[in-house]
Amino acid sequence: MVYTAIKRLLTILAVLWGAATLTFIALKLIPGDPVSILSGGANVVDDAFRAQLTHEFGLDQPLWLQYLHYIGHALVGNFGQSYQYRQPVVDVIVDALKQTLVLAVSALVLALALAVLNALATAGRWRYLRAFFAGFELCLLSTPVYWLGIILLSVFSFQMHWFPVMGNDGWRSLVLPVITLSLPLAAILSQILRDGLEEALSQPFALTVRSRGAGETRLRVRHALRHASLAASTLTGTMLANVLSGSILTETVFGRAGIGKITLQAIASRDMPLVLGIVMLSALLFVIINLLVDAAYLVVDPRLRKRTP
């Protein structure tokens, strides 16, 4: 157990270090001077002010010293100050993350609910209905998220005026972004769950359960769904990380404040501390999600507990 914990911890640190290092290198290779971008160009401010900003941001130091300075402070949870917002990076990210988490978690919950209902209803029966939903899922998977968002905006906001066009004003402003983000997720989850359910329903245990007089609904919900959820839980973990990245497009289309908005602004303004902070957060979330998925395996399949050292 101790060995496993140490191995997990070292893996987390290696992932975070790798993400921070690669992002640092990538940002330094991107053309453009953050001081010029933030100050509006070389002809807007004088050289003295530019030199002051350069020194304030630490950009007058050698690259290796900037790198060591950043890594050293990141180890103690200090990600520096955003060039653009002039606030600690952690504060900027926490404020934006509150909005993004509401969107991402709502979209994932809706996607899971739609996928489970769809898979339970169509797995192994109603051939034409199953074919219809399978075709609809393929259409959703082939549709870019931003295009789906624009269609929903055109119909439900511009034509029917049911929901606001943009912003973070109340639950009504959350409806269309959540649907936009959840539909492609529900489509791919439905396919995985349906395949898993159909495989589970063909296993000998399904015949045993039926022979005991259990109804079809009970067989699917209480027995087959557990077997099918193993593959789906892996995909859900991966998708949760993708939901956060996909929220960038969704937030942009619907004009919502969140991680997506500050990420685009940070990249455009070469706000290196903020970009690095967002990347570190994404890497940390990815590691945590994988740990939760591993824990979910043990809950779903008790046989795996015996194999865990």
Coordinates of N, CA and C in Angstrom, one line a residue, residues 10-244:
L10 N 4.7 10.0 -7.0 CA 5.8 10.3 -8.0 C 5.3 10.5 -9.4
T11 N 4.3 9.7 -9.7 CA 3.7 9.9 -11.0 C 3.0 11.2 -11.2
I12 N 2.3 11.7 -10.1 CA 1.6 13.0 -10.2 C 2.7 14.1 -10.4
L13 N 3.7 14.0 -9.6 CA 4.8 15.0 -9.7 C 5.4 15.0 -11.1
A14 N 5.7 13.8 -11.6 CA 6.3 13.8 -12.9 C 5.4 14.4 -14.0
V15 N 4.1 14.1 -13.9 CA 3.1 14.6 -14.9 C 3.1 16.2 -14.8
L16 N 3.0 16.7 -13.6 CA 3.0 18.1 -13.4 C 4.3 18.8 -13.9
W17 N 5.4 18.2 -13.5 CA 6.7 18.8 -14.0 C 6.8 18.7 -15.5
G18 N 6.4 17.6 -16.1 CA 6.4 17.5 -17.6 C 5.5 18.6 -18.3
A19 N 4.3 18.7 -17.7 CA 3.4 19.7 -18.3 C 3.9 21.1 -18.2
A20 N 4.4 21.4 -17.0 CA 5.0 22.8 -16.8 C 6.2 23.1 -17.7
T21 N 7.0 22.1 -17.8 CA 8.3 22.3 -18.7 C 7.9 22.4 -20.1
L22 N 7.1 21.5 -20.6 CA 6.7 21.6 -22.1 C 6.0 22.9 -22.4
T23 N 5.1 23.3 -21.5 CA 4.4 24.6 -21.7 C 5.3 25.8 -21.6
F24 N 6.2 25.8 -20.7 CA 7.2 26.9 -20.6 C 8.0 27.0 -22.0
I25 N 8.5 25.8 -22.5 CA 9.2 25.9 -23.7 C 8.3 26.4 -24.9
A26 N 7.1 25.8 -24.9 CA 6.2 26.2 -26.0 C 5.9 27.7 -26.0
L27 N 5.7 28.3 -24.8 CA 5.4 29.7 -24.7 C 6.6 30.6 -25.1
K28 N 7.7 30.1 -24.8 CA 8.9 30.9 -25.2 C 9.2 30.8 -26.6
L29 N 8.7 29.7 -27.3 CA 8.9 29.6 -28.8 C 7.9 30.4 -29.6
I30 N 6.8 30.8 -28.9 CA 5.8 31.5 -29.7 C 6.3 33.0 -29.9
P31 N 6.2 33.4 -31.1 CA 6.7 34.8 -31.4 C 5.8 35.8 -30.7
G32 N 6.4 36.9 -30.3 CA 5.6 38.0 -29.6 C 6.1 38.3 -28.3
D33 N 6.2 39.6 -28.0 CA 6.7 40.1 -26.7 C 5.5 40.4 -25.8
P34 N 5.3 39.7 -24.6 CA 4.2 40.1 -23.8 C 4.1 41.5 -23.3
V35 N 5.3 42.1 -23.2 CA 5.3 43.5 -22.7 C 4.7 44.4 -23.8
S36 N 5.1 44.2 -25.1 CA 4.5 44.9 -26.2 C 3.1 44.7 -26.3
I37 N 2.6 43.5 -26.2 CA 1.2 43.2 -26.3 C 0.4 43.8 -25.2
L38 N 0.8 43.7 -24.0 CA 0.1 44.3 -22.9 C 0.1 45.8 -22.8
S39 N 1.2 46.4 -23.3 CA 1.3 47.8 -23.3 C 0.7 48.5 -24.5
G40 N 0.2 47.7 -25.5 CA -0.4 48.2 -26.7 C 0.5 48.5 -27.8
G41 N 1.8 48.1 -27.7 CA 2.7 48.2 -28.9 C 3.9 49.1 -28.5
A42 N 4.9 49.1 -29.3 CA 6.2 49.8 -29.0 C 6.0 51.3 -29.1
N43 N 5.0 51.8 -29.9 CA 4.9 53.2 -30.0 C 3.9 53.8 -29.0
V44 N 3.3 53.0 -28.1 CA 2.3 53.5 -27.2 C 3.0 54.0 -25.9
V45 N 3.9 53.3 -25.4 CA 4.6 53.6 -24.2 C 6.1 53.8 -24.4
D46 N 6.7 54.6 -23.5 CA 8.1 54.8 -23.7 C 9.0 53.7 -23.3
D47 N 10.3 53.8 -23.6 CA 11.2 52.7 -23.3 C 11.4 52.5 -21.8
A48 N 11.3 53.5 -21.0 CA 11.4 53.4 -19.6 C 10.3 52.6 -19.0
F49 N 9.1 52.8 -19.4 CA 8.0 52.0 -18.9 C 8.1 50.6 -19.3
R50 N 8.5 50.4 -20.6 CA 8.7 49.0 -21.1 C 9.7 48.3 -20.2
A51 N 10.8 49.0 -19.9 CA 11.9 48.4 -19.1 C 11.4 48.0 -17.7
Q52 N 10.5 48.9 -17.2 CA 9.9 48.7 -15.9 C 9.1 47.4 -15.9
L53 N 8.2 47.3 -16.9 CA 7.3 46.1 -17.0 C 8.2 44.8 -17.2
T54 N 9.2 44.9 -18.0 CA 10.1 43.8 -18.3 C 10.7 43.3 -17.0
H55 N 11.2 44.3 -16.2 CA 11.8 43.9 -14.9 C 10.8 43.4 -14.0
E56 N 9.6 44.0 -14.0 CA 8.5 43.5 -13.0 C 8.1 42.1 -13.3
F57 N 8.0 41.7 -14.6 CA 7.6 40.4 -15.0 C 8.8 39.4 -14.9
G58 N 10.0 39.9 -14.7 CA 11.1 39.0 -14.6 C 11.6 38.5 -15.9
L59 N 11.2 39.2 -17.0 CA 11.6 38.8 -18.4 C 13.0 39.3 -18.7
D60 N 13.6 40.0 -17.9 CA 15.0 40.5 -18.2 C 16.0 39.4 -17.7
Q61 N 15.5 38.4 -17.0 CA 16.4 37.3 -16.5 C 16.7 36.3 -17.6
P62 N 17.8 35.6 -17.5 CA 18.0 34.4 -18.4 C 16.9 33.4 -18.4
L63 N 16.7 32.7 -19.5 CA 15.6 31.8 -19.6 C 15.7 30.7 -18.5
W64 N 16.9 30.2 -18.3 CA 17.1 29.1 -17.4 C 16.7 29.6 -16.0
L65 N 17.0 30.8 -15.7 CA 16.7 31.4 -14.3 C 15.2 31.6 -14.2
Q66 N 14.5 32.0 -15.3 CA 13.1 32.2 -15.3 C 12.4 30.8 -15.0
Y67 N 13.0 29.8 -15.7 CA 12.4 28.4 -15.6 C 12.5 27.9 -14.1
L68 N 13.7 28.1 -13.6 CA 14.0 27.6 -12.2 C 13.1 28.4 -11.2
H69 N 13.0 29.7 -11.5 CA 12.2 30.5 -10.6 C 10.8 30.1 -10.6
Y70 N 10.2 29.8 -11.8 CA 8.8 29.3 -11.9 C 8.6 28.0 -11.2
I71 N 9.5 27.0 -11.6 CA 9.3 25.6 -11.0 C 9.5 25.7 -9.5
G72 N 10.4 26.4 -9.0 CA 10.6 26.5 -7.5 C 9.4 27.1 -6.8
H73 N 8.8 28.1 -7.4 CA 7.7 28.7 -6.7 C 6.4 27.8 -6.9
A74 N 6.3 27.1 -8.0 CA 5.2 26.2 -8.3 C 5.2 25.1 -7.3
L75 N 6.4 24.6 -6.9 CA 6.4 23.5 -5.9 C 5.8 23.8 -4.6
V76 N 5.7 25.1 -4.2 CA 5.1 25.5 -3.0 C 3.8 26.2 -3.2
G77 N 3.2 26.0 -4.4 CA 1.9 26.5 -4.7 C 1.8 27.9 -5.1
N78 N 2.9 28.5 -5.4 CA 2.9 29.9 -5.9 C 3.1 30.0 -7.4
F79 N 2.1 30.3 -8.1 CA 2.2 30.4 -9.6 C 2.4 31.8 -10.1
G80 N 2.7 32.7 -9.2 CA 3.1 34.0 -9.7 C 1.8 34.9 -9.9
Q81 N 2.1 36.0 -10.5 CA 1.0 37.0 -10.8 C 0.7 37.1 -12.3
S82 N -0.6 37.2 -12.6 CA -0.9 37.3 -14.0 C -0.5 38.7 -14.5
Y83 N 0.1 38.6 -15.8 CA 0.5 39.9 -16.4 C -0.7 40.8 -16.7
Q84 N -1.8 40.1 -17.1 CA -2.9 40.9 -17.6 C -3.8 41.3 -16.5
Y85 N -4.1 40.5 -15.6 CA -5.1 40.8 -14.5 C -4.4 41.5 -13.3
R86 N -3.1 41.4 -13.2 CA -2.4 42.0 -12.1 C -2.9 41.4 -10.8
Q87 N -3.2 40.1 -10.8 CA -3.7 39.4 -9.6 C -2.9 38.1 -9.5
P88 N -2.9 37.5 -8.3 CA -2.3 36.1 -8.3 C -3.0 35.2 -9.2
V89 N -2.2 34.3 -9.9 CA -2.8 33.4 -10.9 C -3.8 32.5 -10.2
V90 N -3.6 32.1 -9.0 CA -4.5 31.1 -8.3 C -5.9 31.8 -8.2
D91 N -5.9 33.1 -7.8 CA -7.2 33.8 -7.6 C -7.9 33.9 -8.9
V92 N -7.2 34.2 -10.0 CA -7.8 34.4 -11.3 C -8.4 33.0 -11.8
I93 N -7.7 32.0 -11.6 CA -8.2 30.6 -12.0 C -9.3 30.2 -11.2
V94 N -9.3 30.4 -9.9 CA -10.4 29.9 -9.0 C -11.7 30.7 -9.3
D95 N -11.6 32.0 -9.6 CA -12.8 32.7 -10.0 C -13.4 32.2 -11.3
A96 N -12.5 31.9 -12.3 CA -13.0 31.4 -13.6 C -13.5 29.9 -13.4
L97 N -12.8 29.2 -12.6 CA -13.1 27.7 -12.5 C -14.5 27.5 -11.9
K98 N -15.0 28.4 -11.1 CA -16.3 28.3 -10.5 C -17.4 28.2 -11.6
Q99 N -17.2 29.1 -12.6 CA -18.2 29.1 -13.7 C -18.0 27.9 -14.6
T100 N -16.8 27.5 -14.9 CA -16.6 26.4 -15.8 C -17.0 25.1 -15.2
L101 N -16.8 24.9 -13.9 CA -17.2 23.6 -13.2 C -18.7 23.4 -13.2
V102 N -19.4 24.5 -13.0 CA -20.9 24.4 -13.1 C -21.3 23.9 -14.5
L103 N -20.7 24.5 -15.5 CA -21.0 24.1 -16.9 C -20.6 22.6 -17.2
A104 N -19.3 22.3 -16.8 CA -18.8 21.0 -17.1 C -19.5 19.9 -16.4
V105 N -19.7 20.1 -15.1 CA -20.4 19.0 -14.3 C -21.8 18.8 -14.7
S106 N -22.5 20.0 -15.0 CA -23.9 19.9 -15.5 C -24.0 19.1 -16.8
A107 N -23.0 19.4 -17.7 CA -23.0 18.8 -19.0 C -22.7 17.3 -18.9
L108 N -21.8 16.9 -18.0 CA -21.5 15.5 -17.8 C -22.6 14.7 -17.2
V109 N -23.3 15.3 -16.2 CA -24.4 14.7 -15.5 C -25.5 14.4 -16.6
L110 N -25.8 15.5 -17.4 CA -26.9 15.3 -18.4 C -26.5 14.3 -19.4
A111 N -25.2 14.3 -19.8 CA -24.7 13.3 -20.8 C -24.9 11.9 -20.2
L112 N -24.5 11.7 -19.0 CA -24.6 10.3 -18.4 C -26.1 9.9 -18.3
A113 N -27.0 10.8 -17.9 CA -28.4 10.5 -17.8 C -29.0 10.1 -19.2
L114 N -28.7 10.9 -20.2 CA -29.2 10.6 -21.5 C -28.6 9.3 -22.0
A115 N -27.3 9.0 -21.8 CA -26.7 7.8 -22.3 C -27.2 6.6 -21.6
V116 N -27.4 6.6 -20.3 CA -27.9 5.4 -19.6 C -29.4 5.1 -20.1
L117 N -30.2 6.1 -20.2 CA -31.6 5.9 -20.6 C -31.7 5.4 -22.0
N118 N -30.8 6.0 -22.9 CA -30.8 5.5 -24.3 C -30.3 4.1 -24.4
A119 N -29.2 3.8 -23.7 CA -28.7 2.4 -23.8 C -29.6 1.4 -23.2
L120 N -30.2 1.7 -22.1 CA -31.2 0.7 -21.4 C -32.4 0.5 -22.3
A121 N -32.8 1.5 -23.0 CA -34.0 1.4 -23.8 C -33.8 0.7 -25.1
T122 N -32.6 0.8 -25.7 CA -32.4 0.3 -27.1 C -31.5 -0.9 -27.2
A123 N -30.8 -1.2 -26.1 CA -29.8 -2.3 -26.2 C -30.5 -3.7 -26.5
G124 N -30.2 -4.3 -27.6 CA -30.7 -5.6 -27.9 C -32.2 -5.7 -28.3
R125 N -32.9 -4.6 -28.5 CA -34.3 -4.7 -28.9 C -34.7 -3.5 -29.7
W126 N -35.9 -3.6 -30.3 CA -36.4 -2.5 -31.1 C -35.4 -2.0 -32.1
R127 N -35.2 -2.9 -33.1 CA -34.1 -2.8 -34.1 C -34.2 -1.4 -34.8
Y128 N -35.4 -1.0 -35.2 CA -35.5 0.3 -36.0 C -35.2 1.5 -35.1
L129 N -35.7 1.4 -33.8 CA -35.4 2.5 -32.9 C -33.9 2.6 -32.6
R130 N -33.3 1.4 -32.4 CA -31.9 1.4 -32.1 C -31.1 1.9 -33.3
A131 N -31.5 1.6 -34.5 CA -30.8 2.1 -35.7 C -31.0 3.6 -35.8
F132 N -32.2 4.1 -35.5 CA -32.4 5.6 -35.5 C -31.5 6.3 -34.5
F133 N -31.4 5.8 -33.3 CA -30.6 6.4 -32.3 C -29.1 6.3 -32.6
A134 N -28.7 5.1 -33.2 CA -27.3 5.0 -33.6 C -26.9 6.0 -34.7
G135 N -27.8 6.2 -35.6 CA -27.5 7.2 -36.7 C -27.5 8.6 -36.1
F136 N -28.4 8.9 -35.2 CA -28.4 10.2 -34.6 C -27.1 10.4 -33.8
E137 N -26.7 9.4 -33.1 CA -25.4 9.5 -32.3 C -24.2 9.8 -33.3
L138 N -24.2 9.1 -34.4 CA -23.1 9.4 -35.4 C -23.1 10.8 -35.9
C139 N -24.3 11.3 -36.1 CA -24.4 12.7 -36.5 C -23.9 13.7 -35.5
L140 N -24.3 13.4 -34.2 CA -23.8 14.3 -33.1 C -22.3 14.2 -33.0
L141 N -21.7 13.0 -33.1 CA -20.3 12.9 -33.0 C -19.5 13.5 -34.2
S142 N -20.2 13.6 -35.3 CA -19.5 14.3 -36.5 C -19.7 15.8 -36.5
T143 N -20.5 16.3 -35.6 CA -20.8 17.7 -35.6 C -19.9 18.5 -34.6
P144 N -19.2 19.5 -35.1 CA -18.4 20.3 -34.2 C -19.2 21.0 -33.1
V145 N -18.6 21.1 -31.9 CA -19.4 21.6 -30.8 C -19.8 23.1 -31.1
Y146 N -18.9 23.9 -31.7 CA -19.2 25.3 -31.9 C -20.4 25.4 -32.9
W147 N -20.4 24.5 -33.9 CA -21.5 24.5 -34.9 C -22.9 24.2 -34.2
L148 N -22.8 23.2 -33.4 CA -24.0 22.8 -32.6 C -24.5 23.9 -31.8
G149 N -23.6 24.6 -31.1 CA -23.9 25.8 -30.3 C -24.6 26.9 -31.1
I150 N -24.0 27.1 -32.3 CA -24.6 28.2 -33.1 C -26.0 27.8 -33.6
I151 N -26.2 26.6 -33.9 CA -27.6 26.1 -34.3 C -28.6 26.4 -33.2
L152 N -28.2 25.9 -32.0 CA -29.1 26.1 -30.8 C -29.3 27.6 -30.5
L153 N -28.3 28.4 -30.6 CA -28.5 29.8 -30.4 C -29.5 30.4 -31.5
S154 N -29.3 30.0 -32.7 CA -30.1 30.6 -33.8 C -31.6 30.2 -33.5
V155 N -31.9 29.0 -33.1 CA -33.3 28.5 -33.0 C -33.9 29.0 -31.7
F156 N -33.2 28.8 -30.5 CA -33.8 29.0 -29.2 C -33.6 30.4 -28.6
S157 N -32.6 31.1 -29.2 CA -32.3 32.4 -28.6 C -32.8 33.5 -29.6
F158 N -32.3 33.4 -30.9 CA -32.6 34.4 -31.9 C -34.1 34.3 -32.4
Q159 N -34.5 33.1 -32.6 CA -35.9 32.9 -33.2 C -37.0 32.9 -32.1
M160 N -36.8 32.0 -31.1 CA -37.8 31.8 -30.1 C -37.7 32.7 -28.9
H161 N -36.5 33.2 -28.7 CA -36.2 34.1 -27.5 C -36.5 33.4 -26.2
W162 N -36.2 32.1 -26.1 CA -36.4 31.3 -24.9 C -35.3 31.5 -23.9
F163 N -34.1 31.7 -24.5 CA -32.9 31.7 -23.6 C -32.0 32.9 -24.0
P164 N -31.2 33.5 -23.1 CA -30.4 34.6 -23.4 C -29.3 34.2 -24.4
V165 N -28.8 35.2 -25.2 CA -27.8 34.9 -26.2 C -26.5 34.6 -25.6
M166 N -26.1 35.3 -24.6 CA -24.8 35.1 -24.0 C -24.8 35.6 -22.5
G167 N -23.7 35.3 -21.9 CA -23.5 35.7 -20.5 C -23.7 34.6 -19.5
N168 N -23.5 35.0 -18.2 CA -23.6 34.0 -17.1 C -24.8 34.4 -16.2
D169 N -25.9 34.9 -16.7 CA -26.9 35.5 -15.9 C -28.0 34.4 -15.6
G170 N -27.8 33.7 -14.5 CA -28.9 32.7 -14.1 C -28.9 31.4 -14.8
W171 N -29.8 30.5 -14.4 CA -29.9 29.2 -15.0 C -30.3 29.2 -16.4
R172 N -31.0 30.2 -16.9 CA -31.5 30.2 -18.3 C -30.3 30.3 -19.2
S173 N -29.3 31.0 -18.8 CA -28.1 31.2 -19.6 C -27.2 30.0 -19.6
L174 N -27.5 29.0 -18.8 CA -26.7 27.8 -18.7 C -27.3 26.7 -19.5
V175 N -28.6 26.8 -19.9 CA -29.3 25.7 -20.5 C -28.6 25.3 -21.9
L176 N -28.5 26.2 -22.8 CA -28.0 25.9 -24.1 C -26.5 25.5 -24.1
P177 N -25.6 26.2 -23.3 CA -24.3 25.6 -23.2 C -24.2 24.2 -22.7
V178 N -25.0 23.9 -21.7 CA -25.0 22.5 -21.2 C -25.4 21.5 -22.2
I179 N -26.5 21.8 -22.9 CA -27.0 20.9 -24.0 C -25.9 20.8 -25.1
T180 N -25.3 21.9 -25.5 CA -24.3 21.8 -26.5 C -23.1 20.9 -26.1
L181 N -22.7 21.1 -24.9 CA -21.5 20.3 -24.5 C -21.9 18.8 -24.2
S182 N -23.1 18.6 -23.8 CA -23.5 17.2 -23.3 C -23.9 16.3 -24.5
L183 N -24.4 16.8 -25.5 CA -24.9 15.9 -26.6 C -23.9 15.0 -27.2
P184 N -22.7 15.6 -27.6 CA -21.7 14.7 -28.2 C -21.2 13.7 -27.2
L185 N -21.1 14.1 -25.9 CA -20.7 13.2 -24.8 C -21.7 12.0 -24.7
A186 N -23.0 12.4 -24.7 CA -24.0 11.4 -24.5 C -24.0 10.4 -25.7
A187 N -23.7 10.9 -26.9 CA -23.7 10.1 -28.1 C -22.6 9.0 -27.9
I188 N -21.4 9.4 -27.6 CA -20.3 8.3 -27.5 C -20.5 7.4 -26.3
L189 N -21.0 8.0 -25.2 CA -21.3 7.1 -24.0 C -22.4 6.1 -24.3
S190 N -23.4 6.5 -25.0 CA -24.5 5.6 -25.4 C -24.0 4.5 -26.2
Q191 N -23.1 4.7 -27.1 CA -22.6 3.6 -27.9 C -21.8 2.6 -27.1
I192 N -21.0 3.1 -26.2 CA -20.2 2.2 -25.3 C -21.1 1.5 -24.4
L193 N -22.0 2.1 -23.8 CA -22.9 1.5 -22.8 C -23.8 0.4 -23.6
R194 N -24.3 0.8 -24.7 CA -25.2 -0.1 -25.5 C -24.4 -1.4 -25.9
D195 N -23.2 -1.2 -26.4 CA -22.4 -2.4 -26.7 C -22.1 -3.3 -25.5
G196 N -21.8 -2.6 -24.4 CA -21.5 -3.3 -23.1 C -22.8 -4.1 -22.6
L197 N -23.9 -3.4 -22.7 CA -25.2 -4.0 -22.3 C -25.5 -5.3 -23.1
E198 N -25.4 -5.1 -24.4 CA -25.7 -6.2 -25.3 C -24.8 -7.4 -25.1
E199 N -23.5 -7.1 -24.8 CA -22.6 -8.2 -24.5 C -23.0 -8.9 -23.1
A200 N -23.3 -8.0 -22.2 CA -23.7 -8.6 -20.8 C -24.9 -9.4 -20.9
L201 N -25.9 -9.0 -21.7 CA -27.2 -9.7 -21.8 C -27.0 -11.0 -22.5
S202 N -25.9 -11.2 -23.2 CA -25.7 -12.5 -23.9 C -24.9 -13.5 -23.0
Q203 N -24.5 -13.0 -21.8 CA -23.7 -13.9 -20.9 C -24.6 -14.9 -20.2
P204 N -24.0 -16.0 -19.7 CA -24.8 -17.0 -19.0 C -25.5 -16.5 -17.8
F205 N -24.9 -15.5 -17.1 CA -25.6 -15.0 -15.9 C -26.9 -14.4 -16.2
A206 N -27.0 -13.8 -17.4 CA -28.3 -13.2 -17.8 C -29.4 -14.2 -17.9
L207 N -29.1 -15.4 -18.4 CA -30.0 -16.5 -18.5 C -30.4 -17.0 -17.2
T208 N -29.4 -17.0 -16.2 CA -29.7 -17.5 -14.9 C -30.7 -16.5 -14.2
V209 N -30.4 -15.2 -14.4 CA -31.3 -14.2 -13.8 C -32.7 -14.3 -14.3
R210 N -32.8 -14.5 -15.6 CA -34.1 -14.7 -16.3 C -34.9 -15.9 -15.7
S211 N -34.1 -17.0 -15.6 CA -34.7 -18.2 -15.1 C -35.3 -18.1 -13.7
R212 N -34.7 -17.2 -12.9 CA -35.2 -16.9 -11.6 C -36.5 -16.1 -11.5
G213 N -36.9 -15.7 -12.7 CA -38.2 -14.9 -12.8 C -38.0 -13.4 -12.8
A214 N -36.8 -12.9 -12.9 CA -36.5 -11.5 -12.9 C -37.0 -10.9 -14.2
G215 N -37.6 -9.7 -14.1 CA -38.0 -9.0 -15.3 C -36.9 -8.5 -16.1
E216 N -37.2 -8.1 -17.4 CA -36.1 -7.5 -18.3 C -35.6 -6.2 -17.7
T217 N -36.4 -5.4 -17.2 CA -35.9 -4.1 -16.6 C -35.0 -4.3 -15.5
R218 N -35.3 -5.2 -14.6 CA -34.5 -5.5 -13.4 C -33.2 -6.1 -13.9
L219 N -33.2 -7.0 -14.8 CA -32.0 -7.6 -15.4 C -31.0 -6.5 -15.9
R220 N -31.6 -5.6 -16.7 CA -30.8 -4.6 -17.3 C -30.2 -3.6 -16.3
V221 N -31.1 -3.1 -15.4 CA -30.6 -2.1 -14.4 C -29.7 -2.6 -13.3
R222 N -30.1 -3.8 -12.7 CA -29.4 -4.3 -11.6 C -28.2 -5.1 -11.9
H223 N -28.2 -5.8 -13.1 CA -27.1 -6.7 -13.4 C -26.3 -6.3 -14.6
A224 N -26.9 -6.2 -15.7 CA -26.2 -5.9 -17.0 C -25.5 -4.5 -17.0
L225 N -26.2 -3.5 -16.4 CA -25.6 -2.2 -16.4 C -24.3 -2.1 -15.6
R226 N -24.2 -2.9 -14.6 CA -22.9 -2.9 -13.8 C -21.7 -3.4 -14.7
H227 N -22.0 -4.5 -15.5 CA -20.9 -5.0 -16.3 C -20.6 -4.0 -17.4
A228 N -21.6 -3.3 -18.0 CA -21.4 -2.4 -19.1 C -20.7 -1.1 -18.6
S229 N -20.8 -0.8 -17.3 CA -20.3 0.5 -16.8 C -18.8 0.5 -16.7
L230 N -18.1 -0.7 -16.7 CA -16.7 -0.7 -16.6 C -16.0 0.0 -17.7
A231 N -16.4 -0.3 -18.9 CA -15.8 0.4 -20.1 C -16.2 1.9 -20.1
A232 N -17.5 2.1 -19.7 CA -18.0 3.5 -19.7 C -17.3 4.3 -18.7
S233 N -16.9 3.8 -17.5 CA -16.3 4.6 -16.5 C -14.9 5.1 -17.0
T234 N -14.2 4.2 -17.7 CA -12.9 4.7 -18.3 C -13.1 5.8 -19.2
L235 N -14.1 5.7 -20.1 CA -14.4 6.8 -21.0 C -14.9 8.0 -20.3
T236 N -15.7 7.9 -19.3 CA -16.2 9.0 -18.6 C -15.1 9.8 -18.0
G237 N -14.1 9.1 -17.4 CA -12.9 9.8 -16.9 C -12.2 10.6 -17.9
T238 N -12.0 10.0 -19.0 CA -11.3 10.7 -20.1 C -12.1 11.9 -20.6
M239 N -13.4 11.7 -20.7 CA -14.3 12.7 -21.2 C -14.4 13.9 -20.2
L240 N -14.3 13.6 -18.9 CA -14.4 14.7 -18.0 C -13.2 15.7 -18.2
A241 N -12.1 15.2 -18.5 CA -10.9 16.1 -18.9 C -11.2 16.8 -20.2
N242 N -11.8 16.1 -21.2 CA -12.1 16.7 -22.4 C -13.2 17.7 -22.3
V243 N -14.1 17.5 -21.3 CA -15.2 18.5 -21.1 C -14.6 19.8 -20.8
L244 N -13.6 19.8 -19.9 CA -13.0 21.0 -19.5 C -12.3 21.8 -20.7

